[in-house]
Structures are given as structure tokens and as C-alpha cells.
Short mmCIF file of C-alpha atoms in Angstrom, two decimals:
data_model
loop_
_atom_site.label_atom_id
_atom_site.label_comp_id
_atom_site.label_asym_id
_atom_site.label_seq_id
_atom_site.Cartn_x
_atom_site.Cartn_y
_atom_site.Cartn_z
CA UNK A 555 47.35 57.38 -120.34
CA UNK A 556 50.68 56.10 -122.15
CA UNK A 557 51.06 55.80 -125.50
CA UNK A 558 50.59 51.98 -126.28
CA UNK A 559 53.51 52.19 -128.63
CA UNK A 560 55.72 53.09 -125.94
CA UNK A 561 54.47 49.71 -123.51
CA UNK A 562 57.36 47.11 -124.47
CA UNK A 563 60.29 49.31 -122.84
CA UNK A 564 58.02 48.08 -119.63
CA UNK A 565 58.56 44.51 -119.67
CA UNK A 566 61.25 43.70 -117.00
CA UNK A 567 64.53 42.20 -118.03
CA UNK A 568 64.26 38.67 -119.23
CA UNK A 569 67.04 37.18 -116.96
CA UNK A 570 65.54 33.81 -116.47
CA UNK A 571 64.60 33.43 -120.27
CA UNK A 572 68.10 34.11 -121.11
CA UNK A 573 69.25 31.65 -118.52
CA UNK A 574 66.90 29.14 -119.85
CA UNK A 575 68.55 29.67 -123.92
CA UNK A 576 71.76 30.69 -123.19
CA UNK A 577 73.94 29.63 -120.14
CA UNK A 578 71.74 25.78 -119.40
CA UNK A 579 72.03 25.30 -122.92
CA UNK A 580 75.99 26.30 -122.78
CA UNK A 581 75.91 23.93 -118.99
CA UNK A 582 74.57 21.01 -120.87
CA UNK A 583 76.81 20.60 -123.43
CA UNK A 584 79.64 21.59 -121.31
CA UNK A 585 78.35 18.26 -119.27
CA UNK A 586 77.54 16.18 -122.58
CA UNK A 587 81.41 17.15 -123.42
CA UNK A 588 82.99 15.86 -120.28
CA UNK A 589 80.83 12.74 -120.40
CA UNK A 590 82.23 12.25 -124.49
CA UNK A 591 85.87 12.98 -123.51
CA UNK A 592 85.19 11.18 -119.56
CA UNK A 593 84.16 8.57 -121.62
CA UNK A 594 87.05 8.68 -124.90
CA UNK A 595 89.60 9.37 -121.99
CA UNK A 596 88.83 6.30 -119.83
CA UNK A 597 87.81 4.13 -122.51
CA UNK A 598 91.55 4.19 -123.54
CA UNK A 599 93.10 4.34 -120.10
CA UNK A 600 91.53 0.85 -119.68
CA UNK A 601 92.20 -0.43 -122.86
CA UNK A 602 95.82 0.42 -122.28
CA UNK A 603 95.67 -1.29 -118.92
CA UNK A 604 94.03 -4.43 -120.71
CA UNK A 605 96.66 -4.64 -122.95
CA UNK A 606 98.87 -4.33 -120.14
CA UNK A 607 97.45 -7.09 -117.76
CA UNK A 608 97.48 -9.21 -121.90
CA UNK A 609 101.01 -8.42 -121.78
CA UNK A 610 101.82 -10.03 -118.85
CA UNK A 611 99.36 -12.71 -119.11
CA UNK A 612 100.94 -13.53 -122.60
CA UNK A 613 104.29 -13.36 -120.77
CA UNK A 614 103.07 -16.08 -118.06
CA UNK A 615 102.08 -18.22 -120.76
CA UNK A 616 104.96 -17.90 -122.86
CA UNK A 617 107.36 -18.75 -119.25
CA UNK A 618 105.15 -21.29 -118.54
CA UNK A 619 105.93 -23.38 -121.65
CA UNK A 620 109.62 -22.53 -121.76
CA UNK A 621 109.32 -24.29 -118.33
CA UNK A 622 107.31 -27.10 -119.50
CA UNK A 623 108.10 -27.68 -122.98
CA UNK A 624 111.29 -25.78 -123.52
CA UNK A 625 112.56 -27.81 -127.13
CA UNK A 626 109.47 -27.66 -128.43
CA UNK A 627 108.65 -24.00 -127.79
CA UNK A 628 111.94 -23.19 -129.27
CA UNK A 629 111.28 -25.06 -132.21
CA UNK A 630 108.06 -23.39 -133.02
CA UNK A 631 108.81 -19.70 -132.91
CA UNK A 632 112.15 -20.42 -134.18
CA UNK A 633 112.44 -22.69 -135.48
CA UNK A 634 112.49 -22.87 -139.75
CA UNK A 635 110.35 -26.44 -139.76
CA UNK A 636 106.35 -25.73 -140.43
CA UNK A 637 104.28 -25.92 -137.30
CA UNK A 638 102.35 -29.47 -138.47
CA UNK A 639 105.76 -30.64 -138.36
CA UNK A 640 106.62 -29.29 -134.79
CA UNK A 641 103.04 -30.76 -133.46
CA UNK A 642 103.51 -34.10 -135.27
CA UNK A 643 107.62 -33.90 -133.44
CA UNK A 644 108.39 -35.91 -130.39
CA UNK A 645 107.91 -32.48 -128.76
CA UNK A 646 103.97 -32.20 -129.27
CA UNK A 647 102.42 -33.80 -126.19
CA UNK A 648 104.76 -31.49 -124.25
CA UNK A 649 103.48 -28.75 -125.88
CA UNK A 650 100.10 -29.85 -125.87
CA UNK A 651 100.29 -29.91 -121.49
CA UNK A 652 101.35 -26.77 -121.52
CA UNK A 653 99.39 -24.93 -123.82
CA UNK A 654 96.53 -26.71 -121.86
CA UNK A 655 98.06 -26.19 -118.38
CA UNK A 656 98.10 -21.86 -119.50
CA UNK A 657 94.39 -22.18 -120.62
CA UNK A 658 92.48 -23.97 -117.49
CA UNK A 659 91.96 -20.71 -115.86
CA UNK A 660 89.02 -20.40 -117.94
CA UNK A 661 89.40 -16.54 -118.41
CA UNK A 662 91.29 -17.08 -121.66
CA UNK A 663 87.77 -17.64 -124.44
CA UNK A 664 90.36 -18.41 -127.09
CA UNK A 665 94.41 -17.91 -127.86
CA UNK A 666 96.91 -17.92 -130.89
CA UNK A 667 100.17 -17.86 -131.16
CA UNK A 668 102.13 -16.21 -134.42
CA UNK A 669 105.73 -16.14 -135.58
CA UNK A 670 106.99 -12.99 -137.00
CA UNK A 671 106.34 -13.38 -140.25
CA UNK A 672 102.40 -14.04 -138.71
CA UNK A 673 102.51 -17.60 -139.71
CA UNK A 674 100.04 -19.40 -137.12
CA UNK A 675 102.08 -21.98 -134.40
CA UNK A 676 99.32 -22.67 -132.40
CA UNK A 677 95.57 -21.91 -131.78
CA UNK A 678 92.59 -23.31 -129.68
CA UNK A 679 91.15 -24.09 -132.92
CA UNK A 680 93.75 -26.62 -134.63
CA UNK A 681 92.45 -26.47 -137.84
CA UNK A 682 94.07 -22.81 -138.78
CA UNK A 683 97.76 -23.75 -137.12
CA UNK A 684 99.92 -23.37 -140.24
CA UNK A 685 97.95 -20.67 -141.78
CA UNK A 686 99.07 -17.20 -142.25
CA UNK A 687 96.85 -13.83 -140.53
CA UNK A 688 96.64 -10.85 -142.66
CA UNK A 689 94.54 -9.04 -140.42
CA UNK A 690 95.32 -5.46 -139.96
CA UNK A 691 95.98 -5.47 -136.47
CA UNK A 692 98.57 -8.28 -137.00
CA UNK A 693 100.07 -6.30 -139.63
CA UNK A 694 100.24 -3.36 -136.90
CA UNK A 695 101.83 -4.50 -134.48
CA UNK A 696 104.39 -6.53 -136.36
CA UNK A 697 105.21 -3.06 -138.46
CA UNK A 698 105.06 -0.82 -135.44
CA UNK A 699 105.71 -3.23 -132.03
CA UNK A 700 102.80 -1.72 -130.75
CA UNK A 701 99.74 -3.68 -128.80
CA UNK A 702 96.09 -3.69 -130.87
CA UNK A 703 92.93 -3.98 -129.51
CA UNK A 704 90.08 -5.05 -131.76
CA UNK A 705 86.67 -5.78 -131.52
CA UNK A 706 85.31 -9.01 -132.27
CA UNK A 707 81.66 -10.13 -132.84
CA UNK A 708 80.87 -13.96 -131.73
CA UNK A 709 77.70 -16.04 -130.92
CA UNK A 710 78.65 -16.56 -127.56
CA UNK A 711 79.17 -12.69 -127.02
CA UNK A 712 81.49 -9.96 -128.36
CA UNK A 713 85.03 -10.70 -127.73
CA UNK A 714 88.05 -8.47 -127.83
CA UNK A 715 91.23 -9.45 -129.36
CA UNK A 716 94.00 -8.43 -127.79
CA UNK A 717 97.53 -8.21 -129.98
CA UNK A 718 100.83 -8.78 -127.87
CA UNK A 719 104.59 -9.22 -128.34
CA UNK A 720 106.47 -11.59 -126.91
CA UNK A 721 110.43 -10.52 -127.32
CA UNK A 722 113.86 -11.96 -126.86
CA UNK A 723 116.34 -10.13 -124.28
CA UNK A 724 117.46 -7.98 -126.86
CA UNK A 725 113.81 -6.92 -126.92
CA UNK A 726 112.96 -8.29 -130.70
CA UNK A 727 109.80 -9.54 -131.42
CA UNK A 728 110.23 -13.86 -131.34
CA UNK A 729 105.89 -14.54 -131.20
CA UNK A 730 102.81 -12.53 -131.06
CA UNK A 731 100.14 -13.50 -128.78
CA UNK A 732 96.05 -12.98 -129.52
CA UNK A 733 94.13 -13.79 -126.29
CA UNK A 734 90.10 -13.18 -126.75
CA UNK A 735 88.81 -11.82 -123.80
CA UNK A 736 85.14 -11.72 -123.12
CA UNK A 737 83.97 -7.80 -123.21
CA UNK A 738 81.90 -8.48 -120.11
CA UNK A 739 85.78 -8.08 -118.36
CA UNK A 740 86.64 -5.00 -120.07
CA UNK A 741 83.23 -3.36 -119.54
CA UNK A 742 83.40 -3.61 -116.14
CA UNK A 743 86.39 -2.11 -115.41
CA UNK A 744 85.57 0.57 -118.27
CA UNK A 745 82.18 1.20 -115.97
CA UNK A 746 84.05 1.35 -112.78
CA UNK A 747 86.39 3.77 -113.84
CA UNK A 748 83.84 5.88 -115.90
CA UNK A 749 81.17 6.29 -113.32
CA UNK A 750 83.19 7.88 -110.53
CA UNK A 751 85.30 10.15 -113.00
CA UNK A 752 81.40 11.48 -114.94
CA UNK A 753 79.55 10.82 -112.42
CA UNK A 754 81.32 13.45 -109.60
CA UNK A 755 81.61 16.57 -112.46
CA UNK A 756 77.93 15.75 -113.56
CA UNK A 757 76.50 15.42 -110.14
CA UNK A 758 78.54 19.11 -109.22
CA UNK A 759 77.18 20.27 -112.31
CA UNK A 760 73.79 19.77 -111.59
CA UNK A 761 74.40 20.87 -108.24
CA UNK A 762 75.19 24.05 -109.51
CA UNK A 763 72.50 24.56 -112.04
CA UNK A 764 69.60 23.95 -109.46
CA UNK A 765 71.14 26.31 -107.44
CA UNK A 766 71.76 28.91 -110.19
CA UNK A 767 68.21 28.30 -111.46
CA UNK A 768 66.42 29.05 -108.19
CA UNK A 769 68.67 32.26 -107.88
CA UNK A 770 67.85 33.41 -111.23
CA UNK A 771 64.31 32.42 -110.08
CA UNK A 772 64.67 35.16 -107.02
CA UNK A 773 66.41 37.38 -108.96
CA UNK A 774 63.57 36.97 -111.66
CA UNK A 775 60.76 37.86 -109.08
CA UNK A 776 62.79 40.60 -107.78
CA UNK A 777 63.13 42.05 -110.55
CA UNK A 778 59.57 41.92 -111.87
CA UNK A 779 58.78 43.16 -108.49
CA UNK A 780 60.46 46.32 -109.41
CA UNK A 781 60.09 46.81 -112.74
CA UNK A 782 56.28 46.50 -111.86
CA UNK A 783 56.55 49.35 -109.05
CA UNK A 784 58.26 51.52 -111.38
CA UNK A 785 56.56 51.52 -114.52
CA UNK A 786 53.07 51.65 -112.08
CA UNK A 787 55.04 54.93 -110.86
CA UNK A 788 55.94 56.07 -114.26
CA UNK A 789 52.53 55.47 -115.53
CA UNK A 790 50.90 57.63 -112.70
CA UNK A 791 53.61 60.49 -113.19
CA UNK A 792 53.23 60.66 -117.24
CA UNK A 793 49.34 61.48 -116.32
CA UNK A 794 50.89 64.95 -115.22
CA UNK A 795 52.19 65.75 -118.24
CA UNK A 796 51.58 65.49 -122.09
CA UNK A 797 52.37 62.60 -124.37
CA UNK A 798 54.28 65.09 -126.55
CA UNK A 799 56.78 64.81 -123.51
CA UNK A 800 57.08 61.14 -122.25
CA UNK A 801 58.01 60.51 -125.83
CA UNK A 802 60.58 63.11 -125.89
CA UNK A 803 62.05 61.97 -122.32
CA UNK A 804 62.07 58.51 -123.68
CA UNK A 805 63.53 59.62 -127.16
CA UNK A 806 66.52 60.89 -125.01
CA UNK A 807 69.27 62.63 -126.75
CA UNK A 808 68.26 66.21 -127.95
CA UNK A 809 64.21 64.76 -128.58
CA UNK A 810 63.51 67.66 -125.74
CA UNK A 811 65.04 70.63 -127.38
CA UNK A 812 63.55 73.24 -128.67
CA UNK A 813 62.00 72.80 -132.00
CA UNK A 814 60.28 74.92 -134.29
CA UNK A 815 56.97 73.57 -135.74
CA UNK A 816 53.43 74.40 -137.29
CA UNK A 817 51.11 73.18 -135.24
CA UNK A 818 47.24 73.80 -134.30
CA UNK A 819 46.05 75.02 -130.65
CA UNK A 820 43.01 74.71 -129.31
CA UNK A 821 43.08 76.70 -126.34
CA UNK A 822 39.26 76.32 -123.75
CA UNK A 823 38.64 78.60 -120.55
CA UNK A 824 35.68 77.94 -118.17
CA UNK A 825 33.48 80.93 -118.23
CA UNK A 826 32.73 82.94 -114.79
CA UNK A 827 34.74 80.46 -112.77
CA UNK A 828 35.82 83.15 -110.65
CA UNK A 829 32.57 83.66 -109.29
CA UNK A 830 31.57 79.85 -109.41
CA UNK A 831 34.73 79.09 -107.52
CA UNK A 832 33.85 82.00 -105.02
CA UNK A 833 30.23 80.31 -104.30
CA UNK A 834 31.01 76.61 -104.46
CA UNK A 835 33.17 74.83 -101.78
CA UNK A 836 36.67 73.57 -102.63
CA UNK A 837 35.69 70.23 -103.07
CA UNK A 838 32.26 70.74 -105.58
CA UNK A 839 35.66 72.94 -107.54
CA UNK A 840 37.82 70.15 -107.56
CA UNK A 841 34.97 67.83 -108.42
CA UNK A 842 33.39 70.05 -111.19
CA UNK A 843 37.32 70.80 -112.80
CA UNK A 844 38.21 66.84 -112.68
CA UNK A 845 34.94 66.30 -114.60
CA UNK A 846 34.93 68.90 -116.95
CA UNK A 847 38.61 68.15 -117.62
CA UNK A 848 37.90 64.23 -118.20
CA UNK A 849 35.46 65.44 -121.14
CA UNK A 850 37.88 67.95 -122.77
CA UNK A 851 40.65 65.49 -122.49
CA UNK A 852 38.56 62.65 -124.18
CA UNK A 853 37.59 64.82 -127.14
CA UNK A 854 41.14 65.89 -127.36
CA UNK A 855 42.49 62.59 -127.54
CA UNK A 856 40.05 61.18 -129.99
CA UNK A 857 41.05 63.49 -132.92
CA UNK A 858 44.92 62.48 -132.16
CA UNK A 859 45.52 65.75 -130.17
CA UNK A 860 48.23 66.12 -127.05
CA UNK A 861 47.01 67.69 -123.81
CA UNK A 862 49.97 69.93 -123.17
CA UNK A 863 48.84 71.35 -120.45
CA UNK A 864 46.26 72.48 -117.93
CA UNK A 865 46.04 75.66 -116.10
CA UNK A 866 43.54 75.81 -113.55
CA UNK A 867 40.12 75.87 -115.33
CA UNK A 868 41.89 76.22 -118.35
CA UNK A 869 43.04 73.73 -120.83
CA UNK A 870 46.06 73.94 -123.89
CA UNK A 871 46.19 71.07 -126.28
CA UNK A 872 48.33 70.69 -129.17
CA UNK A 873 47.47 69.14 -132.84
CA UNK A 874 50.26 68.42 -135.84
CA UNK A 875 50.60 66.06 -138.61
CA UNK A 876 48.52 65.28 -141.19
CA UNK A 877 44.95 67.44 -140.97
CA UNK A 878 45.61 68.82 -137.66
CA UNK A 879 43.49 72.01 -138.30
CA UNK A 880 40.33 69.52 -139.33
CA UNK A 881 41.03 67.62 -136.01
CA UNK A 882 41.47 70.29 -133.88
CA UNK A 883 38.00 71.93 -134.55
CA UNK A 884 36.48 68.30 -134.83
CA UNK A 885 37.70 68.28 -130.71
CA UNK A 886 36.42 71.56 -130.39
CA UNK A 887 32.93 70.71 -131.65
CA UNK A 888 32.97 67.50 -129.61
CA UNK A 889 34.12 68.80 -126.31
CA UNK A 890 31.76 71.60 -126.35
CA UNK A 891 28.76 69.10 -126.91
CA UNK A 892 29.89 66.80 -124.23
CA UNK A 893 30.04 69.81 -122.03
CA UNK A 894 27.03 70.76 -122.70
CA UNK A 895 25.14 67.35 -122.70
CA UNK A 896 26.71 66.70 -119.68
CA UNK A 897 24.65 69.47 -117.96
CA UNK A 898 28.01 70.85 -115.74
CA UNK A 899 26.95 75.12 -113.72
CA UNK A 900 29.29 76.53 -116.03
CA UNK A 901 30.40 75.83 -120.18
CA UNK A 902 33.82 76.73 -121.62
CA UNK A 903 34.74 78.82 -124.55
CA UNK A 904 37.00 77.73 -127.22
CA UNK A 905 39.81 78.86 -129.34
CA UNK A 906 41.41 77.57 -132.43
CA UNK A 907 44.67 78.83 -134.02
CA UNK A 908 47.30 77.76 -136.25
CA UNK A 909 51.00 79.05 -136.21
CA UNK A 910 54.24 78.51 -135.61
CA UNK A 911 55.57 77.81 -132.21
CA UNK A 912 58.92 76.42 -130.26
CA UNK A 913 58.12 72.84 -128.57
CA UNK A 914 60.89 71.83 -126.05
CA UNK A 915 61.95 71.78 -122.84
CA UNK A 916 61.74 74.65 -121.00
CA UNK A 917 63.54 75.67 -117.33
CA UNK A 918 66.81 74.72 -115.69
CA UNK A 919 68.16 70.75 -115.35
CA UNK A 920 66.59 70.10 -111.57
CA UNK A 921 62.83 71.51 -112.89
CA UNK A 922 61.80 71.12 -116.56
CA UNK A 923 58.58 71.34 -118.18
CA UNK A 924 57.72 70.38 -122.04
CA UNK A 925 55.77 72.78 -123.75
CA UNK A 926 55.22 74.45 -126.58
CA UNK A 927 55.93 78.51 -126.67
CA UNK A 928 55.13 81.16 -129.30
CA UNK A 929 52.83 83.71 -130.42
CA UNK A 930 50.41 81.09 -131.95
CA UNK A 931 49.65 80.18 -128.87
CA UNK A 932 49.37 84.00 -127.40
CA UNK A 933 46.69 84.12 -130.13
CA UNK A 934 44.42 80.79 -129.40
CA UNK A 935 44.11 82.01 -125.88
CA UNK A 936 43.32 85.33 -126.91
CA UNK A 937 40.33 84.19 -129.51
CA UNK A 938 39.44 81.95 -126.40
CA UNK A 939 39.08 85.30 -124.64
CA UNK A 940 35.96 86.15 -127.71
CA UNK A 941 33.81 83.23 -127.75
CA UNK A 942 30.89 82.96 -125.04
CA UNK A 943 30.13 80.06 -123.30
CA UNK A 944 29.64 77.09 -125.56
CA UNK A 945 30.92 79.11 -128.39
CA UNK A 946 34.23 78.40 -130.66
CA UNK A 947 36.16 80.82 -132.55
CA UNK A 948 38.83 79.86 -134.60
CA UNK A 949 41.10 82.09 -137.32
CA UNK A 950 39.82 82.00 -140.71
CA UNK A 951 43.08 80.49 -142.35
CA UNK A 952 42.60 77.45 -140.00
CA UNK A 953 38.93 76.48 -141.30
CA UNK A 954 40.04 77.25 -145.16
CA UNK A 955 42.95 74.53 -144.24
CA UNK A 956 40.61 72.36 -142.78
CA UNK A 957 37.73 72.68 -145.63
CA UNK A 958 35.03 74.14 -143.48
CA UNK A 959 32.75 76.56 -144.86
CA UNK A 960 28.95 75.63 -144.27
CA UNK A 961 26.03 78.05 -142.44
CA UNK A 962 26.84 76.83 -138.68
CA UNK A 963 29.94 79.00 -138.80
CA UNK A 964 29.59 82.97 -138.94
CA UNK A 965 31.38 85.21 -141.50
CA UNK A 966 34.00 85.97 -141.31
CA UNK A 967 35.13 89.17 -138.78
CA UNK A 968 38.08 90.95 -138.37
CA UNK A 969 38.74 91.19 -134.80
CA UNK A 970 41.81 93.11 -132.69
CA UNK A 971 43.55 90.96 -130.69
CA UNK A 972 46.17 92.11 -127.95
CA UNK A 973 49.24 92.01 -128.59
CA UNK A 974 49.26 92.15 -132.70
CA UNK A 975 48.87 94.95 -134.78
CA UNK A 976 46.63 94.13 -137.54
CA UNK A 977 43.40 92.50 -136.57
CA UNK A 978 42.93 88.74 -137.05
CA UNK A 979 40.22 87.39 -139.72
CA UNK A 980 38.15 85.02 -137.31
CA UNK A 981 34.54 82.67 -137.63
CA UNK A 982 32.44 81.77 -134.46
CA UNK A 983 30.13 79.18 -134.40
CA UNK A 984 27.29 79.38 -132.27
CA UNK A 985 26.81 77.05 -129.42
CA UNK A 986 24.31 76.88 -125.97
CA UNK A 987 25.22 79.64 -124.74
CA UNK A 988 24.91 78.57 -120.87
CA UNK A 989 26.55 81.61 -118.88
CA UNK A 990 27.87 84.51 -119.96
CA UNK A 991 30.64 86.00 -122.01
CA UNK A 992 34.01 86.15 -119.71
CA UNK A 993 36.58 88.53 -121.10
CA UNK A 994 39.28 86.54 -118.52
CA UNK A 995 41.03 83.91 -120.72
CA UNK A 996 44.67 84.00 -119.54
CA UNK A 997 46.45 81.17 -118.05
CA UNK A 998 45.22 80.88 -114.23
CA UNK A 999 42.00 82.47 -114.73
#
């Protein structure tokens, strides 16, 4: 099986998660940004055409009374006399038709007239003509000769007041008109012109995003799809080899060179199988192998050993770290009880040694296997080669290591083993001895 630590490089790419955070997220404030400068940009495109359309509305008045009440007109934006004066004149009811005649439209809430110096000549409420404004926006537009739009709170609604010049052919500034216009006008227009121009973008927008989301929803399924089939694929190819190797393929880099360690082998050999293979059909083998193996394996696994390989009946596994020479005779002990418990025609001998060896990758680019080389593991197959069926024998430096010495084990013997040339201090322990002894211990026995 995989090693669990290994699982999260499994999960497919997150594509529609990072949709979700990153680009909608971006989308949506890119649309909360056109609707803020939609609504900045239009809000002052109408307000400049308001103050147009005041302009000439202010312009229409001011014609209007030249026509109507030209003396007095004259007299009260420039004339030097205070306005009560000009109203109390033989020009006021003149003035008074006018100014009453440019107001019946009704659109008009309220209207003031200033001089220059922003001294009041006439206003729907009579009681300020003669009084001087020092509102800002007055100020403003006097200073500067530009048009001001201000808010204005009233019971009857908010009103906007709308500052315009009125100038002379030589284009100085003879009155200023304030005309209060109801906002209901100005937000009308302002919503007219806003909703087509957010409206369109935010309507694309979404467009867009519903369609990116459901690709990013195919994409997402494809993907999982695959990932799915492939890790499924690498899952049933890392059961062919050892753990030792996925996690040096998925180290990368130089993880699958060769490297010199100290390591523990436990090295196990079915006894006779020659002539079990050569009575039994193929398939009682296979089945007898697969469930012999399954045992081995599990008691391998248990005491935090590698499988590193197996090689027809026989099986190589691999133990380093911390107390790797107690483990590795712990799985010993273990597999040959489940072997034996489990009742199988023929038990397995076992060998134990410790020593260095080379663990890489061995063979050419197109064909590589990971395994470990060396005469350590020479000598665990070769004390494989001495124990009987049910029987381990492991060097005597290994058990020291591992703090075994107690009456199950045998003294220690001296025993030549092919290949070295001074004998090799070794301890059996006796097991059920269910066949017997097999001298044939080599890989593909």
C-alpha cells in the first residue's frame, strides 16, 4: 500500500477553488469599480448638464425681464441704490410681472438673484432681498466664474441649488442666479444615464462569469476524472515495488542514487518448493505464494520494515533507523508464527543480517529497479540457506544490537558461509519444524 504520508500529492488541482478566491473575487470588484466610477462619472456628466440647462434657464429669465422691465432690471444689478429702494421705485410692479411671469412654469421651487458683490436683489422669499450670502458656493463662483451645485435639505424634499452667472457682452459677471430645483429632476436623468452605462458592463460581466464558472466546473470534473485514474494507476503499480522506492521516485532529484547505508535484512525462502511446485497445479502455486506472501508482508510491515523485493517463493525486506535489528527479528518471529498458525504444505526459513549495503537505482534509464546491493545481503540469504523450516538464524552481532539473549535462541555457532573467508558467529532459534531442511536459498529458488 502507499505510504499515507505521501497521499496529499494525490488531490487533483484545485482549479475551481482558486477560481472561487481568486479571479470572482478580482471580477467583483472589477464590477463594484465600474459601478463607483459609472456612477462618479455620470453623476458629474449630469450635473454639468444641469448646470447647463440652469444656465440657460437663468439666461431666459434674465431676457425675459430686460424685455419686460428693462429700467428696473438695470437699476437693480447696477445700479448703486439698495434693492428696498429699487422695489419701493416706480419700477417695482414691472419687476414684480416679470419675475412672476419667469416663475409660473412651476419647475422653478425657489430663485434669487445676487449682484456681484452677493448682495441679494430679489428672492421668492422677500424678507432676505437686501441681505448679503456668504455661502461658500456664492463665494465660488464669484472668485472663480465657475457654476456650483449644492445640496440642499428642505421639508418639502431635498433641493439642489444651482449657482449661475449672468454676464455683460464683454462676458463680466453683472448677477448671479440660484434656482432650487427639486432632486426628483436631477435623479432621473442621473438614473437614466447610469443604468444603461452599469447596467450593459455588469450584465456582460456576469455573462462572462457564469460562463467561466461552468467551464471551470468541466474543467474541474475533468480533471478529477483524471487525477482519480491516475493515482488509482499509481497506487496499483507502487504494489510492485517497495516503499523505499515510490519515495525515492517521488523525492526526485538524486533521492534514487546509490547510497551507502547500514541497514538490517531479513531474507525468508520457502522450503522444498521445488518439489511442492512440481506436485501442485499452477494455480494451488499461485494461490499458496499470494497467501504465504500476504503473511510475510504483514509482519514485515508491522515492525516498520520495506518489502524490497520478492523473488519467486522468496522474499527480501529491508529494516533501518532507529532499532532496526530489534524489528527485524520481531518480523521474523511473527511471520514464522503466522506461517505456521496458518497451517500452509510448506514453512519458510529465515535469515537475519546486518551490514552495509548500496540502496539505489539500479539498470539503464528505459528499465530501473530500486534495490539495495551488497554483501550484507549475500550473507542474509546465505544464513537463510541454514535454518530449517520454521527456523530463524540470524548473526550474533545483530541480536547483541538488538538486546536478545534469553534460552529460545541457541549458542552461539560459528558457521562457513560461501563466499567469506572466516566463518560467521550465528544463533538459531527453534521453530515447528514442518518440512525439511532445503539447502536452496538463492534468489529464484
Amino acid at each position: 500500500m502507499p505510504d499515507a504520508a505521501l497521499l496529499p500529492v494525490d488531490a487533483p488541482f484545485p482549479l475551481r477553488r482558486r477560481f472561487r478566491r481568486r479571479i470572482l473575487p478580482g471580477l467583483l470588484v472589477f464590477v463594484l469599480m465600474l459601478a463607483v466610477l459609472a456612477a462618479f462619472g455620470g453623476r458629474r456628466l449630469v450635473e454639468g448638464i444641469y448646470l447647463d440647462l440652469a444656465q440657460a434657464r437663468a439666461e431666459s429669465i434674465a431676457a425675459l425681464i430686460q424685455r419686460e422691465a428693462p429700467e428696473g432690471w438695470s437699476a437693480l444689478i447696477r445700479g448703486h441704490e439698495p434693492p428696498a429702494v429699487v422695489w419701493a421705485g416706480p419700477h417695482a410692479e414691472a419687476l414684480r410681472g416679470a419675475f412672476a411671469e419667469a416663475l409660473s412654469d412651476g419647475r422653478l421651487a425657489r430663485l434669487k438673484v445676487y449682484r456681484p458683490d452677493r448682495t441679494t436683489v430679489f428672492s421668492t422669499d422677500g424678507d432676505e432681498i437686501g441681505a448679503v450670502d456668504d455661502g461658500d458656493a456664492l463665494k465660488a463662483l464669484v472668485a472663480e466664474g465657475r457654476p456650483q451645485v449644492v445640496d440642499k435639505p428642505d421639508p418639502d424634499g431635498p433641493l439642489y441649488e444651482l449657482y449661475v452667472a449672468h454676464r455683460d457682452a464683454g462676458g463680466a459677471v453683472v448677477a448671479v442666479f440660484e434656482l432650487y430645483e427639486r432632486q426628483v429632476f436631477l435623479d432621473a436623468i442621473l438614473l437614466r444615464t447610469l443604468a444603461p452605462a452599469v447596467a450593459v458592463p455588469v450584465g456582460l460581466l456576469a455573462g462572462l462569469v457564469w460562463l467561466l464558472a461552468r467551464l471551470v466546473g468541466r474543467a474541474q470534473a475533468d480533471i478529477d476524472g483524471r487525477t482519480a485514474r491516475l493515482v488509482d494507476l499509481r497506487r496499483r503499480l507502487e504494489t510492485f515495488v517497495s516503499r523505499s522506492a515510490v519515495q525515492a521516485t517521488r523525492s526526485g532529484g538524486g533521492a534514487a542514487e546509490g547510497r551507502r547505508l547500514v541497514m538490517t535484512l531479513l531474507y525468508s525462502d520457502v522450503r522444498d518448493f521445488s518439489g511442492f511446485a512440481e506436485l501442485a497445479t499452477p494455480e494451488a502455486v499461485v494461490a499458496f505464494l499470494n497467501h504465504l506472501m500476504s503473511l510475510q508482508v504483514a509482519a514485515v510491515q508491522d515492525h516498520g520494515g520495506d518489502v524490497d523485493k520478492m523473488i519467486g517463493d522468496a522474499l527480501l525486506a529491508r529494516f533501518d533507523g532507529p532499532g532496526a535489528e530489534a524489528r527485524a527479528v520481531a518480523a521474523a518471529e511473527d511471520l514464522l508464527a503466522a506461517v505456521a498458525a496458518a497451517g500452509l504444505p510448506r514453512g519458510v526459513g529465515v535469515g537475519v543480517f546486518t551490514g552495509a549495503v548500496v540502496s539505489g537505482a539500479i539498470g539503464p534509464a528505459e528499465r530501473r529497479d530500486y534495490t539495495v546491493i551488497g554483501d550484507a545481503v549475500n550473507v542474509a540469504a546465505r544464513l537463510c540457506t541454514l535454518a530449517a523450516a520454521g527456523e530463524l538464524v540470524a548473526d550474533a552481532a545483530t541480536l547483541a544490537r538488538a538486546g536478545i539473549d534469553d534460552a529460545a535462541w541457541a549458542p552461539v555457532q560459528a558457521v562457513p558461509v560461501k563466499g567469506r573467508r572466516e566463518p560467521v558467529p550465528v544463533r538459531r532459534r527453534q521453530g515447528r519444524v514442518v518440512d525439511s531442511v532445503s539447502t536452496e536459498c538463492a534468489p529464484g529458488s
